[in-house]
Amino acid sequence: KQWYQRRVAITAGEETVKSQNEVHYMLCGSLHTICMDHEEVQKEAIKLKTLPILIDYLKHSTDGTVLRFVLNIIAAFLDHGEEITEAAIELNLAPIASEILKTQKDDETVKEAVLDVLGNFNFLEKPLIQMQLYQSGVLSQIVDIINTSLDETDADAIERIASEILVLVVSHDGIAQLVFEDKALDLTKEAMDWMKGYQEHLKGTGALVIGNLATSDLRSSALVETPDLVETLFKVLDCDYSSDEMLVKVKHAALSALRNLSICESAKPRIRPYLPTLLTYVTSDLPMLVYKSVGCVRCLTRGNSDIATELAHNISLVQVGYRYCTRFSRFFTSVSSE
């Protein structure tokens, strides 16, 4: 803190700036070394009100190593509870960190450190963070990061974190509407490209984005007019995957998107021809896929006597449904309610 106060008071000259940068590098490096593996030191640094100082460094430093040190320290701080998270929000950490993605776009280590910081926020409980990120224009930067992985055999950590952040930001209904109307970003097209690509985890990311956009009838009605969207989701379901974990993850995402779309009356006729495919998942031995597929079939059946009659004559399906309703567990309680 003392060195920080001296820095603020110094008048800048070429040599002074050079010496300042060296001092900042050493100070941030030292703090990084003593903080990263020692929680008690992190708590002490938080008590000393270090966070505002570190965020000030983010605003003024252009040195990639210093930025990485500071971002790593802040990411560690954010694990220390609600109070430090609230302080970070008040200090506009998210949009400041997002701006670094634009200015340091060629430095992979800094980008990964920024995403680590953003990934430490609980987006679902802090909708203000989601809005701050959208308003900062960071989604286009995140899409660019994801798209750098398209020519790779498999994405590394940085693309995976970027994908998770994108999906969580768009899970906010108000932001989903803003994103849907944002023709410059055109996230629907990006999601379609990812689902049509060969990279497995991006197929899941694309499906999750569509699922989050399809949380209103108005958006769902417009989405199903996108050429090949429903067909592409079912192609994602039909693909083979490299592991059981990836299979469940991606197919669950696709079924979630179809379930959200199937609530919309104008979307049902587009999904109806694929009912036999959905029924194969109803009788699957993979619980997460059963739950989403049953929900999708329920939405299609509501208000449609033809589908209801067809299903009522499917004796094996009725028997499976009966078994679900007579088994007692948290999972089967959810399925039986559907």
Short mmCIF file of C-alpha atoms in Angstrom, two decimals:
data_model
loop_
_atom_site.label_atom_id
_atom_site.label_comp_id
_atom_site.label_asym_id
_atom_site.label_seq_id
_atom_site.Cartn_x
_atom_site.Cartn_y
_atom_site.Cartn_z
CA LYS A 1 0.00 0.00 0.00
CA GLN A 2 2.86 2.36 0.82
CA TRP A 3 4.48 1.77 -2.55
CA TYR A 4 1.11 2.32 -4.24
CA GLN A 5 0.69 5.69 -2.49
CA ARG A 6 4.19 6.72 -3.60
CA ARG A 7 3.38 5.72 -7.18
CA VAL A 8 0.32 7.99 -7.23
CA ALA A 9 2.38 10.92 -5.96
CA ILE A 10 5.24 10.53 -8.48
CA THR A 11 5.33 12.83 -11.52
CA ALA A 12 5.82 10.83 -14.66
CA GLY A 13 8.96 11.12 -16.73
CA GLU A 14 10.42 8.54 -19.08
CA GLU A 15 12.95 7.15 -16.60
CA THR A 16 10.52 7.42 -13.71
CA VAL A 17 7.89 5.45 -15.62
CA LYS A 18 10.46 2.80 -16.46
CA SER A 19 11.53 2.48 -12.82
CA GLN A 20 7.89 2.51 -11.70
CA ASN A 21 7.09 -0.35 -14.05
CA GLU A 22 9.98 -2.37 -12.66
CA VAL A 23 8.79 -1.73 -9.10
CA HIS A 24 5.21 -2.64 -9.99
CA TYR A 25 6.44 -5.85 -11.59
CA MET A 26 8.40 -6.81 -8.47
CA LEU A 27 5.63 -5.81 -6.06
CA CYS A 28 2.88 -7.64 -7.94
CA GLY A 29 5.13 -10.65 -8.43
CA SER A 30 5.95 -10.77 -4.71
CA LEU A 31 2.32 -10.42 -3.68
CA HIS A 32 1.40 -13.11 -6.21
CA THR A 33 4.01 -15.48 -4.77
CA ILE A 34 3.00 -15.07 -1.13
CA CYS A 35 -0.76 -14.99 -1.77
CA MET A 36 -1.48 -17.75 -4.22
CA ASP A 37 -0.92 -20.76 -1.97
CA HIS A 38 -1.66 -19.19 1.40
CA GLU A 39 -5.27 -18.48 2.32
CA GLU A 40 -4.36 -16.67 5.54
CA VAL A 41 -2.19 -14.22 3.61
CA GLN A 42 -5.07 -13.69 1.16
CA LYS A 43 -7.41 -12.90 4.07
CA GLU A 44 -4.88 -10.44 5.51
CA ALA A 45 -4.46 -8.75 2.13
CA ILE A 46 -8.24 -8.43 1.81
CA LYS A 47 -8.44 -6.84 5.30
CA LEU A 48 -5.80 -4.32 4.23
CA LYS A 49 -8.16 -3.18 1.43
CA THR A 50 -5.82 -4.40 -1.28
CA LEU A 51 -8.62 -5.08 -3.78
CA PRO A 52 -9.20 -1.43 -4.86
CA ILE A 53 -5.44 -1.02 -5.37
CA LEU A 54 -5.23 -4.13 -7.51
CA ILE A 55 -8.19 -3.05 -9.61
CA ASP A 56 -6.52 0.33 -10.09
CA TYR A 57 -3.49 -1.51 -11.49
CA LEU A 58 -5.81 -3.26 -13.95
CA LYS A 59 -7.05 0.10 -15.19
CA HIS A 60 -3.60 1.61 -15.73
CA SER A 61 -1.10 -1.18 -16.37
CA THR A 62 -0.34 -2.40 -19.88
CA ASP A 63 2.32 -4.92 -18.86
CA GLY A 64 0.99 -8.42 -19.56
CA THR A 65 2.90 -10.07 -16.70
CA VAL A 66 1.74 -7.50 -14.13
CA LEU A 67 -1.86 -7.88 -15.35
CA ARG A 68 -1.62 -11.66 -15.07
CA PHE A 69 -0.21 -11.44 -11.52
CA VAL A 70 -2.96 -9.06 -10.44
CA LEU A 71 -5.77 -11.04 -12.10
CA ASN A 72 -4.60 -14.28 -10.48
CA ILE A 73 -4.55 -12.64 -7.04
CA ILE A 74 -8.05 -11.19 -7.54
CA ALA A 75 -9.37 -14.57 -8.69
CA ALA A 76 -8.06 -16.07 -5.43
CA PHE A 77 -9.67 -13.24 -3.42
CA LEU A 78 -13.08 -13.96 -4.97
CA ASP A 79 -13.10 -17.37 -3.28
CA HIS A 80 -13.38 -15.64 0.10
CA GLY A 81 -17.10 -15.08 0.25
CA GLU A 82 -19.90 -12.67 -0.42
CA GLU A 83 -18.31 -9.50 0.98
CA ILE A 84 -15.32 -9.49 -1.36
CA THR A 85 -17.58 -10.37 -4.33
CA GLU A 86 -19.86 -7.42 -3.54
CA ALA A 87 -16.82 -5.14 -3.27
CA ALA A 88 -15.59 -6.35 -6.68
CA ILE A 89 -18.99 -5.61 -8.21
CA GLU A 90 -19.07 -2.10 -6.74
CA LEU A 91 -15.58 -1.46 -8.13
CA ASN A 92 -16.75 -2.53 -11.63
CA LEU A 93 -14.25 -5.36 -11.78
CA ALA A 94 -16.15 -7.31 -14.47
CA PRO A 95 -16.22 -4.55 -17.14
CA ILE A 96 -12.62 -3.54 -16.31
CA ALA A 97 -11.47 -7.15 -16.73
CA SER A 98 -13.51 -7.38 -19.93
CA GLU A 99 -11.75 -4.34 -21.36
CA ILE A 100 -8.44 -6.15 -20.86
CA LEU A 101 -9.68 -8.87 -23.24
CA LYS A 102 -9.84 -6.22 -25.95
CA THR A 103 -6.46 -4.60 -25.24
CA GLN A 104 -4.55 -7.85 -24.58
CA LYS A 105 -6.21 -10.06 -27.19
CA ASP A 106 -2.90 -11.53 -28.37
CA ASP A 107 -1.71 -12.56 -24.89
CA GLU A 108 -3.16 -16.01 -24.16
CA THR A 109 -2.03 -16.06 -20.52
CA VAL A 110 -3.71 -12.73 -19.76
CA LYS A 111 -6.92 -13.81 -21.53
CA GLU A 112 -7.02 -17.00 -19.48
CA ALA A 113 -6.46 -15.01 -16.27
CA VAL A 114 -9.33 -12.64 -17.17
CA LEU A 115 -11.66 -15.57 -17.82
CA ASP A 116 -10.62 -17.16 -14.51
CA VAL A 117 -11.67 -13.96 -12.72
CA LEU A 118 -14.99 -13.76 -14.56
CA GLY A 119 -15.59 -17.47 -14.00
CA ASN A 120 -15.30 -16.97 -10.23
CA PHE A 121 -18.45 -14.84 -10.15
CA ASN A 122 -21.73 -16.59 -9.38
CA PHE A 123 -23.64 -15.28 -12.40
CA LEU A 124 -26.95 -16.90 -11.47
CA GLU A 125 -27.03 -15.10 -8.11
CA LYS A 126 -25.50 -11.86 -9.40
CA PRO A 127 -27.51 -10.70 -12.42
CA LEU A 128 -25.81 -7.29 -12.20
CA ILE A 129 -22.57 -8.97 -13.30
CA GLN A 130 -24.33 -10.46 -16.31
CA MET A 131 -25.65 -7.05 -17.32
CA GLN A 132 -22.28 -5.36 -16.76
CA LEU A 133 -20.60 -7.91 -19.00
CA TYR A 134 -23.16 -7.53 -21.77
CA GLN A 135 -22.95 -3.72 -21.65
CA SER A 136 -19.16 -3.88 -21.78
CA GLY A 137 -19.40 -5.60 -25.17
CA VAL A 138 -17.43 -8.59 -23.91
CA LEU A 139 -19.66 -11.21 -25.56
CA SER A 140 -18.16 -10.52 -28.98
CA GLN A 141 -14.67 -10.98 -27.47
CA ILE A 142 -15.75 -14.26 -25.89
CA VAL A 143 -17.22 -15.46 -29.19
CA ASP A 144 -13.88 -14.64 -30.87
CA ILE A 145 -12.02 -16.67 -28.21
CA ILE A 146 -14.35 -19.63 -28.74
CA ASN A 147 -13.98 -19.44 -32.51
CA THR A 148 -10.18 -19.62 -32.27
CA SER A 149 -10.68 -23.25 -31.23
CA LEU A 150 -12.61 -24.24 -34.35
CA ASP A 151 -9.49 -25.37 -36.20
CA GLU A 152 -8.22 -27.36 -33.23
CA THR A 153 -8.84 -31.05 -32.59
CA ASP A 154 -10.14 -30.20 -29.13
CA ALA A 155 -10.53 -26.95 -27.22
CA ASP A 156 -8.20 -26.14 -24.36
CA ALA A 157 -9.15 -24.64 -20.99
CA ILE A 158 -9.48 -21.07 -22.21
CA GLU A 159 -12.18 -21.91 -24.79
CA ARG A 160 -14.06 -24.07 -22.31
CA ILE A 161 -14.16 -21.30 -19.69
CA ALA A 162 -15.23 -18.80 -22.36
CA SER A 163 -18.06 -21.14 -23.41
CA GLU A 164 -19.30 -21.49 -19.83
CA ILE A 165 -19.27 -17.72 -19.27
CA LEU A 166 -21.16 -17.09 -22.52
CA VAL A 167 -23.88 -19.60 -21.63
CA LEU A 168 -24.25 -18.20 -18.10
CA VAL A 169 -24.48 -14.58 -19.28
CA VAL A 170 -27.19 -15.47 -21.81
CA SER A 171 -29.13 -17.39 -19.12
CA HIS A 172 -30.38 -13.97 -17.89
CA ASP A 173 -33.73 -13.53 -19.67
CA GLY A 174 -33.30 -9.78 -20.15
CA ILE A 175 -29.87 -10.28 -21.68
CA ALA A 176 -31.17 -13.14 -23.83
CA GLN A 177 -33.61 -10.65 -25.34
CA LEU A 178 -30.88 -8.03 -25.90
CA VAL A 179 -28.62 -10.66 -27.48
CA PHE A 180 -31.43 -11.92 -29.68
CA GLU A 181 -32.01 -8.40 -31.01
CA ASP A 182 -28.27 -7.73 -31.47
CA LYS A 183 -27.78 -8.27 -35.20
CA ALA A 184 -24.09 -7.32 -35.01
CA LEU A 185 -23.39 -10.20 -32.62
CA ASP A 186 -25.86 -12.68 -34.27
CA LEU A 187 -25.42 -15.31 -31.58
CA THR A 188 -28.02 -17.58 -33.19
CA LYS A 189 -25.81 -17.95 -36.27
CA GLU A 190 -22.74 -18.59 -34.11
CA ALA A 191 -24.61 -21.29 -32.16
CA MET A 192 -25.74 -22.93 -35.40
CA ASP A 193 -22.15 -22.97 -36.72
CA TRP A 194 -20.90 -24.58 -33.49
CA MET A 195 -23.60 -27.28 -33.59
CA LYS A 196 -22.73 -28.06 -37.23
CA GLY A 197 -19.01 -28.25 -36.48
CA TYR A 198 -17.05 -31.30 -35.41
CA GLN A 199 -15.88 -30.13 -31.99
CA GLU A 200 -17.95 -31.93 -29.39
CA HIS A 201 -18.06 -29.47 -26.54
CA LEU A 202 -18.97 -26.61 -28.92
CA LYS A 203 -21.97 -28.61 -30.14
CA GLY A 204 -23.14 -28.54 -26.53
CA THR A 205 -22.36 -24.84 -26.19
CA GLY A 206 -24.40 -24.05 -29.30
CA ALA A 207 -27.36 -26.08 -28.03
CA LEU A 208 -27.21 -24.39 -24.60
CA VAL A 209 -27.19 -20.95 -26.21
CA ILE A 210 -30.28 -21.86 -28.27
CA GLY A 211 -31.94 -23.24 -25.15
CA ASN A 212 -31.31 -20.01 -23.23
CA LEU A 213 -32.62 -17.90 -26.11
CA ALA A 214 -35.73 -20.11 -26.34
CA THR A 215 -37.05 -19.16 -22.90
CA SER A 216 -39.83 -16.97 -24.31
CA ASP A 217 -42.55 -17.80 -26.84
CA LEU A 218 -41.68 -14.75 -28.90
CA ARG A 219 -38.04 -15.76 -29.29
CA SER A 220 -38.89 -19.44 -29.77
CA SER A 221 -41.33 -18.57 -32.54
CA ALA A 222 -38.61 -16.59 -34.33
CA LEU A 223 -35.92 -19.23 -33.67
CA VAL A 224 -37.81 -22.07 -35.35
CA GLU A 225 -37.95 -19.96 -38.50
CA THR A 226 -34.15 -20.20 -38.65
CA PRO A 227 -33.43 -22.62 -41.52
CA ASP A 228 -32.39 -26.09 -40.28
CA LEU A 229 -32.38 -25.16 -36.57
CA VAL A 230 -34.65 -27.98 -35.37
CA GLU A 231 -33.01 -30.41 -37.80
CA THR A 232 -29.56 -29.41 -36.50
CA LEU A 233 -30.56 -30.02 -32.88
CA PHE A 234 -31.71 -33.53 -33.79
CA LYS A 235 -28.46 -34.13 -35.70
CA VAL A 236 -26.60 -33.20 -32.51
CA LEU A 237 -28.69 -35.88 -30.76
CA ASP A 238 -27.82 -38.46 -33.42
CA CYS A 239 -24.04 -37.95 -33.23
CA ASP A 240 -21.62 -40.35 -31.60
CA TYR A 241 -19.37 -38.89 -28.89
CA SER A 242 -15.92 -39.71 -27.57
CA SER A 243 -17.04 -40.54 -24.02
CA ASP A 244 -20.20 -41.27 -22.04
CA GLU A 245 -19.69 -38.02 -20.12
CA MET A 246 -19.56 -35.97 -23.32
CA LEU A 247 -22.53 -37.87 -24.78
CA VAL A 248 -24.73 -37.04 -21.78
CA LYS A 249 -23.55 -33.44 -21.62
CA VAL A 250 -24.16 -32.60 -25.29
CA LYS A 251 -27.38 -34.58 -25.73
CA HIS A 252 -28.79 -33.09 -22.52
CA ALA A 253 -28.07 -29.62 -23.93
CA ALA A 254 -29.84 -30.47 -27.21
CA LEU A 255 -32.86 -31.94 -25.43
CA SER A 256 -33.02 -28.88 -23.15
CA ALA A 257 -33.18 -26.61 -26.19
CA LEU A 258 -35.87 -28.77 -27.81
CA ARG A 259 -37.85 -28.83 -24.58
CA ASN A 260 -37.83 -25.03 -24.36
CA LEU A 261 -38.79 -24.70 -28.03
CA SER A 262 -41.60 -27.24 -27.70
CA ILE A 263 -43.45 -25.01 -25.20
CA CYS A 264 -44.15 -22.57 -28.06
CA GLU A 265 -47.26 -23.50 -30.09
CA SER A 266 -45.77 -22.39 -33.41
CA ALA A 267 -42.67 -24.53 -32.81
CA LYS A 268 -44.54 -27.77 -32.13
CA PRO A 269 -45.27 -28.66 -35.78
CA ARG A 270 -41.52 -28.41 -36.54
CA ILE A 271 -40.65 -30.83 -33.72
CA ARG A 272 -43.62 -33.21 -34.12
CA PRO A 273 -42.03 -35.32 -36.94
CA TYR A 274 -39.18 -36.21 -34.58
CA LEU A 275 -41.44 -37.63 -31.84
CA PRO A 276 -40.17 -41.23 -32.40
CA THR A 277 -36.61 -40.02 -31.77
CA LEU A 278 -37.65 -38.30 -28.55
CA LEU A 279 -39.42 -41.47 -27.38
CA THR A 280 -36.18 -43.46 -27.66
CA TYR A 281 -34.71 -41.17 -24.99
CA VAL A 282 -37.78 -41.54 -22.76
CA THR A 283 -36.89 -45.23 -22.42
CA SER A 284 -33.15 -44.57 -22.10
CA ASP A 285 -31.12 -45.74 -19.12
CA LEU A 286 -29.52 -42.27 -18.79
CA PRO A 287 -31.55 -40.32 -16.17
CA MET A 288 -30.64 -36.80 -17.31
CA LEU A 289 -31.75 -37.57 -20.87
CA VAL A 290 -34.95 -39.25 -19.69
CA TYR A 291 -35.97 -36.15 -17.72
CA LYS A 292 -35.50 -33.70 -20.59
CA SER A 293 -37.06 -35.96 -23.21
CA VAL A 294 -40.12 -36.63 -21.05
CA GLY A 295 -40.49 -32.87 -20.56
CA CYS A 296 -40.27 -32.32 -24.31
CA VAL A 297 -42.90 -35.00 -25.04
CA ARG A 298 -45.19 -33.51 -22.37
CA CYS A 299 -44.98 -30.06 -23.96
CA LEU A 300 -45.71 -31.49 -27.43
CA THR A 301 -48.70 -33.45 -26.09
CA ARG A 302 -50.31 -30.53 -24.28
CA GLY A 303 -53.28 -29.35 -26.36
CA ASN A 304 -52.65 -31.97 -29.07
CA SER A 305 -55.18 -34.82 -28.90
CA ASP A 306 -53.61 -36.65 -31.86
CA ILE A 307 -50.26 -37.05 -30.08
CA ALA A 308 -52.02 -37.93 -26.82
CA THR A 309 -54.00 -40.69 -28.57
CA GLU A 310 -50.88 -42.03 -30.28
CA LEU A 311 -48.97 -42.18 -26.99
CA ALA A 312 -51.90 -43.78 -25.16
CA HIS A 313 -51.75 -46.71 -27.60
CA ASN A 314 -48.00 -47.14 -27.03
CA ILE A 315 -48.29 -49.80 -24.32
CA SER A 316 -44.55 -50.13 -23.65
CA LEU A 317 -44.28 -46.35 -23.20
CA VAL A 318 -47.22 -46.33 -20.76
CA GLN A 319 -45.56 -49.13 -18.79
CA VAL A 320 -42.28 -47.21 -18.63
CA GLY A 321 -44.16 -44.12 -17.44
CA TYR A 322 -45.89 -46.17 -14.76
CA ARG A 323 -42.56 -47.55 -13.53
CA TYR A 324 -41.15 -44.03 -13.25
CA CYS A 325 -44.13 -42.94 -11.17
CA THR A 326 -43.76 -45.82 -8.71
CA ARG A 327 -40.03 -45.44 -8.05
CA PHE A 328 -38.95 -43.21 -5.22
CA SER A 329 -35.91 -41.01 -5.57
CA ARG A 330 -35.26 -37.34 -6.19
CA PHE A 331 -34.68 -38.02 -9.88
CA PHE A 332 -37.77 -40.16 -10.42
CA THR A 333 -39.91 -37.68 -8.48
CA SER A 334 -38.89 -35.05 -11.06
CA VAL A 335 -39.58 -37.40 -13.97
CA SER A 336 -42.94 -38.54 -12.60
CA SER A 337 -44.04 -34.90 -12.20
CA GLU A 338 -43.34 -34.40 -15.92
#
